Tab-separated table of C-alpha atoms in Angstrom:
chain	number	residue	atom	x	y	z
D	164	UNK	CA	0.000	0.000	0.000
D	165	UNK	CA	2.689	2.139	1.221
D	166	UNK	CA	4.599	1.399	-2.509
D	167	UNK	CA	1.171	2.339	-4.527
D	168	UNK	CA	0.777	5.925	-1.991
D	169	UNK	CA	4.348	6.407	-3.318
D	170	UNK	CA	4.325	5.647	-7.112
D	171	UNK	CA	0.825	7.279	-7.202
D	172	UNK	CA	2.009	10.322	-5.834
D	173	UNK	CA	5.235	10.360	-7.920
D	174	UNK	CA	3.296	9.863	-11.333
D	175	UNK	CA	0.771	12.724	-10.283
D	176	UNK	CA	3.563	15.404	-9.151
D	177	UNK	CA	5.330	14.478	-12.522
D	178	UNK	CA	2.317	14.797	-14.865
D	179	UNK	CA	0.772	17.773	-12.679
D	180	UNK	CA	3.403	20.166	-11.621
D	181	UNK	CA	3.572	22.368	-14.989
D	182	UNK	CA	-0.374	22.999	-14.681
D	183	UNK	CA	-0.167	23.329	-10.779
D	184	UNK	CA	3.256	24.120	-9.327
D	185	UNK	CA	1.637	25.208	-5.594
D	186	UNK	CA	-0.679	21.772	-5.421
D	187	UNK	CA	2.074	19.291	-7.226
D	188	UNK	CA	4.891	20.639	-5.833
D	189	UNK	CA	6.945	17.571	-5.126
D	190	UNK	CA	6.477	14.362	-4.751
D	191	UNK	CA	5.674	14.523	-0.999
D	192	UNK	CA	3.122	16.842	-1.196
D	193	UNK	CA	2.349	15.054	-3.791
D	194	UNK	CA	1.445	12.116	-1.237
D	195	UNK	CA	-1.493	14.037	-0.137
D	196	UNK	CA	-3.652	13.651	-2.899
D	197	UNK	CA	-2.481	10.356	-3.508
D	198	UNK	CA	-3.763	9.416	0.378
D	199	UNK	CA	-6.915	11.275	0.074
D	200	UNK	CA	-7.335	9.373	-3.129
D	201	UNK	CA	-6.378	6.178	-2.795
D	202	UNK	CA	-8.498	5.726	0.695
D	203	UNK	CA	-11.609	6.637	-1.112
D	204	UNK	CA	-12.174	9.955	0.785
D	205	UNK	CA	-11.084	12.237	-1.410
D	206	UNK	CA	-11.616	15.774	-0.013
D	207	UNK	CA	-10.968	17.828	-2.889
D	208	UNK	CA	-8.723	20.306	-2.222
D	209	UNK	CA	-6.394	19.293	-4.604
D	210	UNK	CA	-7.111	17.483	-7.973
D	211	UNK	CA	-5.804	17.450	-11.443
D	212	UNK	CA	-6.538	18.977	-13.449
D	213	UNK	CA	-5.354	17.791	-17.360
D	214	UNK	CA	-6.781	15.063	-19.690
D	215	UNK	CA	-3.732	13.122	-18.407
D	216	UNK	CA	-4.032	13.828	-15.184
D	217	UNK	CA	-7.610	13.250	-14.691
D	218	UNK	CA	-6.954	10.060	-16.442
D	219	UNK	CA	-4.655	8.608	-14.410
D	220	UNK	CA	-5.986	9.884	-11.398
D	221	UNK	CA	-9.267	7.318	-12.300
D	222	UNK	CA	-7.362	4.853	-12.906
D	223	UNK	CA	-5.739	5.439	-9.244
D	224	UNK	CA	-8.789	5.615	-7.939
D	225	UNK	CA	-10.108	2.621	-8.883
D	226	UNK	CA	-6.689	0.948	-7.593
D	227	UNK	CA	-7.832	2.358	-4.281
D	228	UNK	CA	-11.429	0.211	-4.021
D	229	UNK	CA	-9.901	-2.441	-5.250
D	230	UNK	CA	-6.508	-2.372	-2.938
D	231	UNK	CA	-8.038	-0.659	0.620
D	232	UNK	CA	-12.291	-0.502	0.154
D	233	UNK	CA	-13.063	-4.273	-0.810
D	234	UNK	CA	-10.741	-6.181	1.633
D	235	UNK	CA	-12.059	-4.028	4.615
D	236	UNK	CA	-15.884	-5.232	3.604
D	237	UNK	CA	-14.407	-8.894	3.536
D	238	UNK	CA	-12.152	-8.637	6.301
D	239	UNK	CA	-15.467	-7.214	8.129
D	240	UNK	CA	-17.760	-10.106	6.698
D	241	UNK	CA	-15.377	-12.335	7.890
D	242	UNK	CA	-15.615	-10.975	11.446
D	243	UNK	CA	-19.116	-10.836	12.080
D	244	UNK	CA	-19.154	-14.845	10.699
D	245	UNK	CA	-16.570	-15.534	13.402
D	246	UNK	CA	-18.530	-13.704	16.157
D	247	UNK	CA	-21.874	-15.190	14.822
D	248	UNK	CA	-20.180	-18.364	15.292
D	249	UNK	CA	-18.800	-17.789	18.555
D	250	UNK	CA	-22.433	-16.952	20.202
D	251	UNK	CA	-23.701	-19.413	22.587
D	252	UNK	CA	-27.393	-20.308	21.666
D	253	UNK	CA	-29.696	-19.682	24.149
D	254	UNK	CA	-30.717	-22.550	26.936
D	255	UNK	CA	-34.793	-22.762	28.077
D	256	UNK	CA	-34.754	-23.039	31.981
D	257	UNK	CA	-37.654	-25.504	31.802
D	258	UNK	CA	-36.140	-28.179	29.392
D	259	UNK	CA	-32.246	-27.231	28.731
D	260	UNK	CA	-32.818	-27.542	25.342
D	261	UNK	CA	-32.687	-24.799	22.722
D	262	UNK	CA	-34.859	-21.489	23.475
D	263	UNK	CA	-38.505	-22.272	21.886
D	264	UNK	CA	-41.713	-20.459	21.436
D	265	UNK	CA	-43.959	-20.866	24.877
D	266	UNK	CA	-46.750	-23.264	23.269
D	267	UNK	CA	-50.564	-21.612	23.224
């Protein structure tokens, strides 16, 4: 992740700079878009700007669902299976056997 925060932000700076010097300034301040972007939050104070740019920076995003957005929904599916699994089912008092509806 760290790798595709730094390549991200090193393609943007270099395509990006010429149009916007004071947002693209170097490659670490570079990084910030390349955070914002790649987590999905995006908070749009800085953006490119050219057909390049703008380009890229969808293809970047994409990389960012697919790298940081879709394992945290299966690493959180995952966890609610284990803790489902992990629940004790619930005992009647009367019988000891599995909670039932009272009968009418």
């Amino acid at each position: 992740m760290v790798v595709l925060i730094v390549m991200s932000a090193s393609v943007m700076h270099f395509v990006e700079n010429k149009a916007q010097p004071e947002k693209f300034a170097d490659i670490p301040s570079s990084m910030w878009w390349a955070v914002s972007t790649l987590t999905t939050v995006g908070y749009g104070d800085v953006y490119p700007i050219t057909p390049m740019g703008r380009f890229l920076a969808a293809v970047i995003q994409f990389s960012g669902i697919r790298f940081f957005a879709l394992p945290t929904a299966v690493l959180g599916a995952g966890l609610m299976d284990k803790l489902r699994s992990r629940r004790r089912p619930l005992v009647c008092p009367h019988c000891g056997g599995e909670v039932h509806s009272p009968s009418t």
